[in-house]
N, CA, C and O atoms as a Tinker XYZ file with bonds, in Angstrom:
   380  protein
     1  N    -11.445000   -2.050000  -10.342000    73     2
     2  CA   -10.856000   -0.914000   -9.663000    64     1     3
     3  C    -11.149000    0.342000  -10.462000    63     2     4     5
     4  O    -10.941000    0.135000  -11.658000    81     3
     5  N    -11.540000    1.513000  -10.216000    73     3     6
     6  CA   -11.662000    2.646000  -10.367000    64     5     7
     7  C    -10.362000    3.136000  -10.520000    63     6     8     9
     8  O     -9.577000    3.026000   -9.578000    81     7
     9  N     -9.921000    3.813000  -11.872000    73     7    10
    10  CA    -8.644000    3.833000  -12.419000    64     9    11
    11  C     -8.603000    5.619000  -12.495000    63    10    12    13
    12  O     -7.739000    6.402000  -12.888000    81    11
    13  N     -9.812000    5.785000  -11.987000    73    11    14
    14  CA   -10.265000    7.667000  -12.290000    64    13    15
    15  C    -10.248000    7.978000  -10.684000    63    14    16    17
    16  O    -10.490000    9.169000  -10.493000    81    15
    17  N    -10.089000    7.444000   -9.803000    73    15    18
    18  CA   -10.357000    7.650000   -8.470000    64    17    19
    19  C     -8.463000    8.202000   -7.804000    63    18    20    21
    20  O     -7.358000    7.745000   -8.096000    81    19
    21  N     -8.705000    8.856000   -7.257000    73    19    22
    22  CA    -7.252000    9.704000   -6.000000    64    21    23
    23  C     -7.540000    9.707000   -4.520000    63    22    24    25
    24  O     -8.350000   10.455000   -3.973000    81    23
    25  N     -7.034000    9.091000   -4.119000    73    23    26
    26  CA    -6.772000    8.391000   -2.654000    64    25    27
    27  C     -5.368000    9.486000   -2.097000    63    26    28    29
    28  O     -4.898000   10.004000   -3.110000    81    27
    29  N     -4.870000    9.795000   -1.263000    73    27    30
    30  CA    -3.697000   10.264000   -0.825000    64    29    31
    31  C     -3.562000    8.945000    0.394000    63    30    32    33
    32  O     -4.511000    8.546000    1.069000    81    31
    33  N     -2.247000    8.451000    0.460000    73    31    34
    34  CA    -1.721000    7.556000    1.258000    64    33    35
    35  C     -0.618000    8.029000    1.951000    63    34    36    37
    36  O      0.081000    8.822000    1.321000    81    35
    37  N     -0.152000    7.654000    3.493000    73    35    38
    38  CA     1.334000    8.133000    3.690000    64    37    39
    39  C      1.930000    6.994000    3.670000    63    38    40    41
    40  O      1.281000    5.948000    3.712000    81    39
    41  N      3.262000    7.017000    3.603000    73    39    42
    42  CA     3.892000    5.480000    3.901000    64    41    43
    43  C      3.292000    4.560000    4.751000    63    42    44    45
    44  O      2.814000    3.441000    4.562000    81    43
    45  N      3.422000    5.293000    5.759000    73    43    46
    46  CA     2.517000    4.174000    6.671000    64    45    47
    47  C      1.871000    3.495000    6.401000    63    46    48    49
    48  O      2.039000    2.287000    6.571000    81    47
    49  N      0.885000    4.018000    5.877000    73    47    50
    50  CA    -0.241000    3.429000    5.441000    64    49    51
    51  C      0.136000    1.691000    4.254000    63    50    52    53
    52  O     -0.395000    0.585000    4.146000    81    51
    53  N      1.240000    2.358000    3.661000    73    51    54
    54  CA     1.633000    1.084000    2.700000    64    53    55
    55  C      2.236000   -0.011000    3.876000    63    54    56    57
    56  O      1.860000   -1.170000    4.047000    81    55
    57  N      3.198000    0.668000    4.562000    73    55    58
    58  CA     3.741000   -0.406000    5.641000    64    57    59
    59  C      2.681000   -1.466000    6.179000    63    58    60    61
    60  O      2.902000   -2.662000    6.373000    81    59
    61  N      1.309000   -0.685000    6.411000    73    59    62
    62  CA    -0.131000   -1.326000    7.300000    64    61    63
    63  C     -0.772000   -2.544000    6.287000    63    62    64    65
    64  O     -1.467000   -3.545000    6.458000    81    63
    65  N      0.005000   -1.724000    4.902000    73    63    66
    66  CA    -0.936000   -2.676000    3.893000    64    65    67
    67  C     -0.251000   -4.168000    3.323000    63    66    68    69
    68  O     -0.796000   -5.115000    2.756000    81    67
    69  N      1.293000   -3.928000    3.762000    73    67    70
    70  CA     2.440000   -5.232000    3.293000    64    69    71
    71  C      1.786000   -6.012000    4.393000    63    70    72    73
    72  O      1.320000   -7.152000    4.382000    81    71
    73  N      1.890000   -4.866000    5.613000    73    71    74
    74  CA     1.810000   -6.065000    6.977000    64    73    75
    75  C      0.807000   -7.025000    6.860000    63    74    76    77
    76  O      0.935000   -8.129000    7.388000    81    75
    77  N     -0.468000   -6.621000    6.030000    73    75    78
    78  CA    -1.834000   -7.155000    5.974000    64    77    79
    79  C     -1.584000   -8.567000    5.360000    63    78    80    81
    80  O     -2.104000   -9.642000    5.657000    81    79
    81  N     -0.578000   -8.245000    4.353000    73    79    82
    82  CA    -0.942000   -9.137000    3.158000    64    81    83
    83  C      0.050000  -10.496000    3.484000    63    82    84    85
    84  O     -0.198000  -11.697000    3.385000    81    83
    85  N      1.329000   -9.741000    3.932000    73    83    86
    86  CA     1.957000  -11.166000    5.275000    64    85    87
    87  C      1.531000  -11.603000    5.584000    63    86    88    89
    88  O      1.514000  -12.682000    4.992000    81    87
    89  N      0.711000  -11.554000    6.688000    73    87    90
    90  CA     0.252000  -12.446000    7.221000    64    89    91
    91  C     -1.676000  -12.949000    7.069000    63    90    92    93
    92  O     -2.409000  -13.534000    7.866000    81    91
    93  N     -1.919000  -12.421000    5.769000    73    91    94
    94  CA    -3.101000  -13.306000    5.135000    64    93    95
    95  C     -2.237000  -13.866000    4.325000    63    94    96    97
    96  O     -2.739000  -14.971000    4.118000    81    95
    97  N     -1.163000  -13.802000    3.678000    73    95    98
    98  CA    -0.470000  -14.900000    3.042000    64    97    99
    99  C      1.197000  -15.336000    3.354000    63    98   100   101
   100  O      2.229000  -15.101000    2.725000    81    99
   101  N      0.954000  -16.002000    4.497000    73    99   102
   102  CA     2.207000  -16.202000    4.796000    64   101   103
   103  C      2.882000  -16.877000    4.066000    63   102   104   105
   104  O      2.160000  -17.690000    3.488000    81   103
   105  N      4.520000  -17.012000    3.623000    73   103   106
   106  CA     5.172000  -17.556000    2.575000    64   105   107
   107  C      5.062000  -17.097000    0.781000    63   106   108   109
   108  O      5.608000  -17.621000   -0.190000    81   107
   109  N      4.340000  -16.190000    0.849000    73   107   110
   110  CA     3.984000  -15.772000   -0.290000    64   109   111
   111  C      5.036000  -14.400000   -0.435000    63   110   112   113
   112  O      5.466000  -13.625000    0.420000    81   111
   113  N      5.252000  -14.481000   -2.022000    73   111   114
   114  CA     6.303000  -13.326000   -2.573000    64   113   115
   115  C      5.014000  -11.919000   -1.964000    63   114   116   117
   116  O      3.862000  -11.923000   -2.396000    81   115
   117  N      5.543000  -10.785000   -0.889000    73   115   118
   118  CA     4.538000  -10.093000   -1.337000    64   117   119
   119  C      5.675000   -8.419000   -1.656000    63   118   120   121
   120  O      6.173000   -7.980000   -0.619000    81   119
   121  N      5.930000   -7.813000   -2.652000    73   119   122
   122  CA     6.629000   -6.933000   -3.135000    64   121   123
   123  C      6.916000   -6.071000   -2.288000    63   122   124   125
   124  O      6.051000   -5.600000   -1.550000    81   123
   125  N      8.592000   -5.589000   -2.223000    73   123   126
   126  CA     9.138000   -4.709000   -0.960000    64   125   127
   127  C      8.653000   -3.642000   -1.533000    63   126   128   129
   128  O      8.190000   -3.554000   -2.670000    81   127
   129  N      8.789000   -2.651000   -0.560000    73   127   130
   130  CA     8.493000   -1.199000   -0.083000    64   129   131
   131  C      9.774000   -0.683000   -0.503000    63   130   132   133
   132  O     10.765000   -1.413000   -0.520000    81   131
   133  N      9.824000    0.757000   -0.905000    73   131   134
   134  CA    11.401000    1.689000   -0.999000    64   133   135
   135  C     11.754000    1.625000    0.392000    63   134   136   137
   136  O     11.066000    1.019000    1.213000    81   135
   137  N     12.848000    2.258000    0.682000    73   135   138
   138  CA    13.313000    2.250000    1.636000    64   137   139
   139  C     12.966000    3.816000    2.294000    63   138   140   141
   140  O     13.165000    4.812000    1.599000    81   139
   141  N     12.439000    3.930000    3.669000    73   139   142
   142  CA    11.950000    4.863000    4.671000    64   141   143
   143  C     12.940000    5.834000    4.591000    63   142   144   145
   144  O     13.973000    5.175000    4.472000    81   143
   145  N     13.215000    6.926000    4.586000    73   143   146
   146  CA    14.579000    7.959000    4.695000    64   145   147
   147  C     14.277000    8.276000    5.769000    63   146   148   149
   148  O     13.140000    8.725000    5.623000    81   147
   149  N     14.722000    8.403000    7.521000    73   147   150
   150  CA    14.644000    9.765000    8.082000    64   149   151
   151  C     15.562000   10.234000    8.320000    63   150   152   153
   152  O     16.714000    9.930000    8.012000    81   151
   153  N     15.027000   11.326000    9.111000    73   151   154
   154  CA    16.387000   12.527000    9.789000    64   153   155
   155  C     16.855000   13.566000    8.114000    63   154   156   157
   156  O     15.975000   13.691000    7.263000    81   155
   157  N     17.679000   13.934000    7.976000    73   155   158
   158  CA    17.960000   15.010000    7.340000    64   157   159
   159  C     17.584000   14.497000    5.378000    63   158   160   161
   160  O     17.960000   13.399000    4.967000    81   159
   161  N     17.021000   15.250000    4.679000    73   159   162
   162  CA    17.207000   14.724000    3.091000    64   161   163
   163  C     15.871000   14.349000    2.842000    63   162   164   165
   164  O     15.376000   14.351000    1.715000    81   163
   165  N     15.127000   13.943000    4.143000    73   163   166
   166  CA    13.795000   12.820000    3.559000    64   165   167
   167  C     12.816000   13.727000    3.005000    63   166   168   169
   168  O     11.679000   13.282000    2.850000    81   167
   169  N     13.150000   15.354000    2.563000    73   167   170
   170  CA    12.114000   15.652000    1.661000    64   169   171
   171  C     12.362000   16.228000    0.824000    63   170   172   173
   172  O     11.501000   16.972000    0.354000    81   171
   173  N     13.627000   16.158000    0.254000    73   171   174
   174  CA    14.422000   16.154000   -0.916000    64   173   175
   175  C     13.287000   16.127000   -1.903000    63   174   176   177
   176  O     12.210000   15.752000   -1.440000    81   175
   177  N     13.334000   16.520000   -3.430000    73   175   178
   178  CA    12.849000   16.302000   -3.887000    64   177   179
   179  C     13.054000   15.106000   -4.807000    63   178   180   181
   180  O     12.060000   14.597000   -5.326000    81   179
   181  N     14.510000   14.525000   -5.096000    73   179   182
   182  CA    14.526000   13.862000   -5.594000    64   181   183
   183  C     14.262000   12.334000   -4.418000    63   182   184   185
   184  O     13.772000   11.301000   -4.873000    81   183
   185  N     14.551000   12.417000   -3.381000    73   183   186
   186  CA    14.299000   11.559000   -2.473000    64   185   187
   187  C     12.730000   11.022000   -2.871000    63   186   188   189
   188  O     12.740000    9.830000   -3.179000    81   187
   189  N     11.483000   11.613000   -2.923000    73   187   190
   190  CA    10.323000   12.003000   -2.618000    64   189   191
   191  C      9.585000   11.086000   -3.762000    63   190   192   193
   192  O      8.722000   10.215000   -3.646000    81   191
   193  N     10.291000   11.646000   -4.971000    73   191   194
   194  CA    10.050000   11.157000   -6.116000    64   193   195
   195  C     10.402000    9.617000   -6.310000    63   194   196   197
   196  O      9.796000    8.819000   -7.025000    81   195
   197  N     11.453000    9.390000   -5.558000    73   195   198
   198  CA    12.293000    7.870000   -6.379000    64   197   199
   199  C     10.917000    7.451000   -5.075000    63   198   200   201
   200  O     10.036000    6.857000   -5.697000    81   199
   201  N     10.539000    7.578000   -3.642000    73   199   202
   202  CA     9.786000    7.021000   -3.266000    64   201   203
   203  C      8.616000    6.744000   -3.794000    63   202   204   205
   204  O      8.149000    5.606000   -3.745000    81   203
   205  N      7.988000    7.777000   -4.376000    73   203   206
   206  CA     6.288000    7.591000   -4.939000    64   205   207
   207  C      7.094000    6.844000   -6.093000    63   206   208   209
   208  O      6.691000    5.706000   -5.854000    81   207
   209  N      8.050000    6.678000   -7.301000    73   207   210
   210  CA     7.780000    5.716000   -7.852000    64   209   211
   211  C      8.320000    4.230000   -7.182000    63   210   212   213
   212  O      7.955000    3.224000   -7.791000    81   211
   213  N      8.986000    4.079000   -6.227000    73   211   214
   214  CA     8.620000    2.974000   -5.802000    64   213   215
   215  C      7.486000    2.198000   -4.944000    63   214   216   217
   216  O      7.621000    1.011000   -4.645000    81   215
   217  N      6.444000    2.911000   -4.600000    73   215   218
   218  CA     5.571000    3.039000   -4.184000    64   217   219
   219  C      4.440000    2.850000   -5.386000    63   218   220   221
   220  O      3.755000    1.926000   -4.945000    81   219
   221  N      3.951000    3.182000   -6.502000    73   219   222
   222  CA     3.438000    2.847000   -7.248000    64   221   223
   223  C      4.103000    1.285000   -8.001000    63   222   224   225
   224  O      3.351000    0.416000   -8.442000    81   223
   225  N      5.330000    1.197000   -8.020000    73   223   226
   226  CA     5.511000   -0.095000   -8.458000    64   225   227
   227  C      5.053000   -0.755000   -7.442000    63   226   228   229
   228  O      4.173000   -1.556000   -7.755000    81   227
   229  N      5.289000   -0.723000   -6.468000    73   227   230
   230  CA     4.625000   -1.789000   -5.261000    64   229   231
   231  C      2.569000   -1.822000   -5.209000    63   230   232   233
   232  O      1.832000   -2.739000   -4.844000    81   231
   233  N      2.374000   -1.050000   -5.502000    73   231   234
   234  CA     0.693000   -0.756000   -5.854000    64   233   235
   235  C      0.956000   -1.718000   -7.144000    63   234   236   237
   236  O      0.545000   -2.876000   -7.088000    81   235
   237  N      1.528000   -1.327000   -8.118000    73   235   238
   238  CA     0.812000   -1.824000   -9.281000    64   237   239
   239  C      1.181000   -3.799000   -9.532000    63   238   240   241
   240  O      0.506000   -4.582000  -10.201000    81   239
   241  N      2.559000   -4.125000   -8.661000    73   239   242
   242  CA     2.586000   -5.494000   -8.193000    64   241   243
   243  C      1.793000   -5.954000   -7.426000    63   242   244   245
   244  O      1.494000   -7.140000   -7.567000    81   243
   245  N      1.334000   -5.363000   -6.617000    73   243   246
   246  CA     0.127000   -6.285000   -5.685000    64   245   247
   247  C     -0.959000   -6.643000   -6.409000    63   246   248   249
   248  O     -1.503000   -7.745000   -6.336000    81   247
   249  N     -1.516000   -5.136000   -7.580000    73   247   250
   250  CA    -2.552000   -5.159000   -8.630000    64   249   251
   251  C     -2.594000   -6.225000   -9.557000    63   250   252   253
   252  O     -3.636000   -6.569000  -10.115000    81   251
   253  N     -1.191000   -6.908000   -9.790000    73   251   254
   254  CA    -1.333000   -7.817000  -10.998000    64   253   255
   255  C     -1.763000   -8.895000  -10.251000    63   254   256   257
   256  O     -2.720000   -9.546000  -10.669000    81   255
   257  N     -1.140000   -9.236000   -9.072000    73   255   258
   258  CA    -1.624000  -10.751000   -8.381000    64   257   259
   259  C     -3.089000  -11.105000   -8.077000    63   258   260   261
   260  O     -3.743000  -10.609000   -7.160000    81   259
   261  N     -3.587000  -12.146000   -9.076000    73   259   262
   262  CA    -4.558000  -12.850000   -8.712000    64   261   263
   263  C     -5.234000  -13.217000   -7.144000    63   262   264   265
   264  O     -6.391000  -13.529000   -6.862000    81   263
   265  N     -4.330000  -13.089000   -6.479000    73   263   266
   266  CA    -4.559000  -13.904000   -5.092000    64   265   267
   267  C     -4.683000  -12.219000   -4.122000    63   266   268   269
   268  O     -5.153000  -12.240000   -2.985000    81   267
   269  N     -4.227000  -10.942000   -4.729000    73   267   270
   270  CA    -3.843000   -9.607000   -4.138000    64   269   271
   271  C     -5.476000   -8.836000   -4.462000    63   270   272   273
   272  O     -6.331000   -8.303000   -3.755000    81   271
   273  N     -5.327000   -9.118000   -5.870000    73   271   274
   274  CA    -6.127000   -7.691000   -6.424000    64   273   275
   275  C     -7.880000   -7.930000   -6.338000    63   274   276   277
   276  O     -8.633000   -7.235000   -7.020000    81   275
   277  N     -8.265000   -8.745000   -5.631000    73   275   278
   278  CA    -9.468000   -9.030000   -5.445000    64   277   279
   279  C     -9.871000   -8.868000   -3.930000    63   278   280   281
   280  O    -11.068000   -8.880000   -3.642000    81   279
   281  N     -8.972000   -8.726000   -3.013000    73   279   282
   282  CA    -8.877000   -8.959000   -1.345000    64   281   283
   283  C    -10.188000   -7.395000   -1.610000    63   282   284   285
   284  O    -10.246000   -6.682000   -2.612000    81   283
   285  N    -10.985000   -7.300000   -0.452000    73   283   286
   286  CA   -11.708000   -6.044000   -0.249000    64   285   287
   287  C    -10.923000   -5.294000    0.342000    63   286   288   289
   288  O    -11.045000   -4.149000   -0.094000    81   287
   289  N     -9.940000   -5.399000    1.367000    73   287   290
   290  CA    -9.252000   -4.889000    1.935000    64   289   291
   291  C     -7.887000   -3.392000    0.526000    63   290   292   293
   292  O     -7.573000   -2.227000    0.285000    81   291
   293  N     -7.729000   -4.652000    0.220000    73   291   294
   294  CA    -6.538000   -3.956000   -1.221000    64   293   295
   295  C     -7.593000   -2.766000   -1.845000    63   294   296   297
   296  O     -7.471000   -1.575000   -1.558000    81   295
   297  N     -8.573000   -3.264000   -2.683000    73   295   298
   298  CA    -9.695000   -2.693000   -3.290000    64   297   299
   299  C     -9.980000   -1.495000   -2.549000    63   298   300   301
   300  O    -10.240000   -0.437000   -3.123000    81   299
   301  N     -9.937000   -1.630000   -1.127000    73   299   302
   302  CA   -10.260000    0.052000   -0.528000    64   301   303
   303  C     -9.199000    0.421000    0.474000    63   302   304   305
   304  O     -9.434000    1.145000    1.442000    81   303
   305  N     -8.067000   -0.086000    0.215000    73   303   306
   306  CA    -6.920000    0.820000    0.345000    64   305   307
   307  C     -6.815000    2.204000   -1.255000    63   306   308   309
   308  O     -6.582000    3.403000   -1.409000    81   307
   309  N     -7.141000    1.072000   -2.033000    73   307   310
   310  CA    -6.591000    2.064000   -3.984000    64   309   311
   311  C     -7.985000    2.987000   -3.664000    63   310   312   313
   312  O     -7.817000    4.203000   -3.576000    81   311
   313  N     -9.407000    2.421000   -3.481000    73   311   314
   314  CA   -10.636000    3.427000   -3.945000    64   313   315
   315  C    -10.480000    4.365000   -2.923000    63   314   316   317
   316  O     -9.873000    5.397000   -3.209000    81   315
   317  N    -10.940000    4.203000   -1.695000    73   315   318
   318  CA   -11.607000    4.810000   -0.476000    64   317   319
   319  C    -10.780000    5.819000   -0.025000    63   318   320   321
   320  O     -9.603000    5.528000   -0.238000    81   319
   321  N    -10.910000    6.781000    0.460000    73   319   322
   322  CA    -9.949000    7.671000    0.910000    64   321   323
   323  C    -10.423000    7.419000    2.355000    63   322   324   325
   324  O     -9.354000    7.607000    2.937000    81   323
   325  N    -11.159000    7.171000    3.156000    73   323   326
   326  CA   -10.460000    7.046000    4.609000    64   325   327
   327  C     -9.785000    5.766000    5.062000    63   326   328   329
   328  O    -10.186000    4.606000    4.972000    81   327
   329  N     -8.839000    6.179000    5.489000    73   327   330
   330  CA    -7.575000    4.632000    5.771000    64   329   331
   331  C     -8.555000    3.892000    7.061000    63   330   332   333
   332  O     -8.135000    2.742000    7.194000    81   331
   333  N     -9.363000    4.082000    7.750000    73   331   334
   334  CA    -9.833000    3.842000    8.578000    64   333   335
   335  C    -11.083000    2.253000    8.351000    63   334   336   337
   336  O    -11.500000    1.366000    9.095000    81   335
   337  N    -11.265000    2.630000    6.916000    73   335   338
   338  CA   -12.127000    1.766000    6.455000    64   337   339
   339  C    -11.104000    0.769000    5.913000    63   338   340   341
   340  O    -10.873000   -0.011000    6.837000    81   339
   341  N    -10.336000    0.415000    4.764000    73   339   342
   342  CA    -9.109000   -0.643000    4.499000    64   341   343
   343  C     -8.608000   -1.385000    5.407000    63   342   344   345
   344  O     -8.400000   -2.590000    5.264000    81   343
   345  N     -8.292000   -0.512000    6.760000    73   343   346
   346  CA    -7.663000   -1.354000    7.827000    64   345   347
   347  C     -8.715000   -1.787000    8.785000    63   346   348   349
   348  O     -8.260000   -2.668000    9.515000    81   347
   349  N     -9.924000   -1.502000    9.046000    73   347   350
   350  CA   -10.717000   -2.218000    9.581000    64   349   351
   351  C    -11.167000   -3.515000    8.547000    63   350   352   353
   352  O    -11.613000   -4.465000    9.189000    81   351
   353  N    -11.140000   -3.666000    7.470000    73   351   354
   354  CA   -11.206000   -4.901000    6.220000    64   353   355
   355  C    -10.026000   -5.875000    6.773000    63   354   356   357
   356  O    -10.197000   -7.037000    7.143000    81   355
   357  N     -8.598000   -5.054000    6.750000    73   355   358
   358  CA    -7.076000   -5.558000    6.144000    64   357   359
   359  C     -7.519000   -6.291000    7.899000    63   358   360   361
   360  O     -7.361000   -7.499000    7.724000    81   359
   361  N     -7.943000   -6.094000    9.304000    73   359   362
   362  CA    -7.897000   -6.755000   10.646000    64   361   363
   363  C     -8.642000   -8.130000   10.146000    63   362   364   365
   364  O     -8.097000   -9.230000   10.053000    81   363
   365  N    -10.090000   -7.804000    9.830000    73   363   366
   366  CA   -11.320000   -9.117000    9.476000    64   365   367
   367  C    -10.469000   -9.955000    8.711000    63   366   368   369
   368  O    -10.535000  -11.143000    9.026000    81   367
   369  N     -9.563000   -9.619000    7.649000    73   367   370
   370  CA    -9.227000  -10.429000    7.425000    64   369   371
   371  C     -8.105000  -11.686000    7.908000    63   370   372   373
   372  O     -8.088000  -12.891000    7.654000    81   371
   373  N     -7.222000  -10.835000    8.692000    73   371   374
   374  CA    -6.274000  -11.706000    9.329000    64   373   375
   375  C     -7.027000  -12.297000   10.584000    63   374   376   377
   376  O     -6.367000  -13.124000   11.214000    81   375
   377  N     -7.915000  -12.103000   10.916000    73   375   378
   378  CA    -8.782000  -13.241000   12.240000    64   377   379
   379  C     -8.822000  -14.193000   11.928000    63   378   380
   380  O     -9.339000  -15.054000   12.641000    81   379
């Protein structure tokens, strides 16, 4: 993985990427997401913050797993900046 590389992600995008990994590994621990805020507060700054760091802990748990951090799909969710390419990977793979 390219450790010098900046991607911008929105939540979503992480939601697209748990969903992936469900169901290429069903029954498997795969690490929760913070919790979504809407309606009033959700751009708080402290809101914003506790999200991106739970959001990087959830990046950097998928990163340690052997069975996670090799998928092509994962690999160009972290490198690639268009989401368009990861989730056309993160589909091939659940067929």
């Amino acid at each position: 993985m390219n450790a010098n590389n900046s991607v911008s992600r929105r939540y979503k995008d992480f939601l697209q990427l748990r969903a992936a990994l469900v169901a290429h590994f069903p029954g498997a621990f795969i690490p929760p997401l913070p919790q979504k805020k809407v309606g009033k507060g959700r751009f708080a700054d402290g809101f914003i913050a506790t999200r991106m760091r739970g959001l990087q802990h959830f990046m950097e748990e998928v990163l340690k797993s052997p069975d996670f951090e090799s998928l092509n799909y994962v690999i160009a969710f972290w490198e690639h900046s268009d989401v368009r390419e990861w989730v056309s990977l993160a589909t091939l793979a659940s067929e």
